[in-house]
Amino acid sequence: MFKLPQKARFGEQTPPAIFPPIFGLLGIGLAWRRAEPVFQAPPAVSQLILGAVSLLFLFALGAYGLKVIRRPAVVAEDLRVLPGRAGLAAMVLSVYLMAAVLLPMSPRAAGAVLLAGLAGHAALVWLVIAALLRGPEEQRQVTPVWHLQFVGVIFVPLVAIPLGYTGLSRFIFYGAGAFALAILAISVAQIIRRDPPPPLRPLMAIHVAPFSLLGAVALMLNERLPALIFAALATAILAALLIRARYIAAAGFSPLWGAFTFPLAAYASLMLALAGAGEGEPFRFAGGVTLVAGTLMIPAIAVKVMQAWAKGGLAVKTNAARA
């Protein structure tokens, strides 16, 4: 008897690639919160962005959760491919940003979400290390995605410091800083030896994010000189990427363009934080420019990625596992 093809179930092949642009949207919403004392921006702007994006993140998280419930092995399978590793890292780090979103409204809820993020991040790191040890040697090559997996804990102090965990935050700051510098140095050496293939070049933008976060955390720890040093390093990396923009984007639009989103938001936040701390007009100008650029660019990338997800092509393009 002839059978009709079975209709795909919702969430059956949710691609992790949906999370980097959502991560960027949360970041630009928090950047607008930083802009409130610097530019007297109305709080309604950040509240509107963060409210809408929080709902989008919860929807995406639910869709991926359905996939995992149906077949838990999909997580390990998604970690075998670079878009999956980047996407799952962005998913976990977005939980930290959700804690930052909740912080002004409910410190207790923010602390609970922060702990959930730490648990999820620890599980992700364990799975990534297991995949690296079991997988082929070429998968063990250092990539910018390592910043998200192994340095992403630098997001924790953004919430932990206001909650009073200064000692823990200082420990994370120094540890994450050492890892970030090591990953950058190895990545630069690899680029000198061999050009990355055009489709993977957008991932180079990720290098801006950890140093922007390190600068912001240093400022929160009242470490002015390290904050300015990390700001200078993040600026140098961003400038190098802008100079080589045609080289970076040579392959045209792809889901990996999500890697452009959260670094830009993180850099805008750092510049606005420095401006708010009274470090001078150049930081205010840089913060304003990157905030506007991020507000225009990040939603545009997110819309294209979400459209690809809705049409069913994103999972295929990024080799997402099926439940």
PDB file of C-alpha atoms in Angstrom, residues 147 179-189 207 211 233 237:
ATOM      1  CA  HIS A 147      36.698  31.319  22.747  1.00  0.00           C
ATOM      2  CA  PHE A 179      42.958  31.267  27.793  1.00  0.00           C
ATOM      3  CA  ALA A 180      41.795  34.054  25.458  1.00  0.00           C
ATOM      4  CA  LEU A 181      45.333  35.304  24.830  1.00  0.00           C
ATOM      5  CA  ALA A 182      46.566  31.750  24.180  1.00  0.00           C
ATOM      6  CA  ILE A 183      43.757  31.038  21.700  1.00  0.00           C
ATOM      7  CA  LEU A 184      44.408  34.339  19.903  1.00  0.00           C
ATOM      8  CA  ALA A 185      48.152  33.649  19.652  1.00  0.00           C
ATOM      9  CA  ILE A 186      47.626  30.131  18.271  1.00  0.00           C
ATOM     10  CA  SER A 187      44.975  31.391  15.832  1.00  0.00           C
ATOM     11  CA  VAL A 188      47.263  34.138  14.502  1.00  0.00           C
ATOM     12  CA  ALA A 189      50.083  31.601  14.020  1.00  0.00           C
ATOM     13  CA  HIS A 207      38.170  37.154  18.497  1.00  0.00           C
ATOM     14  CA  PHE A 211      38.641  40.864  24.844  1.00  0.00           C
ATOM     15  CA  LEU A 233      43.345  44.917  21.824  1.00  0.00           C
ATOM     16  CA  ILE A 237      41.284  43.226  16.142  1.00  0.00           C
TER      17      ILE A 237
END
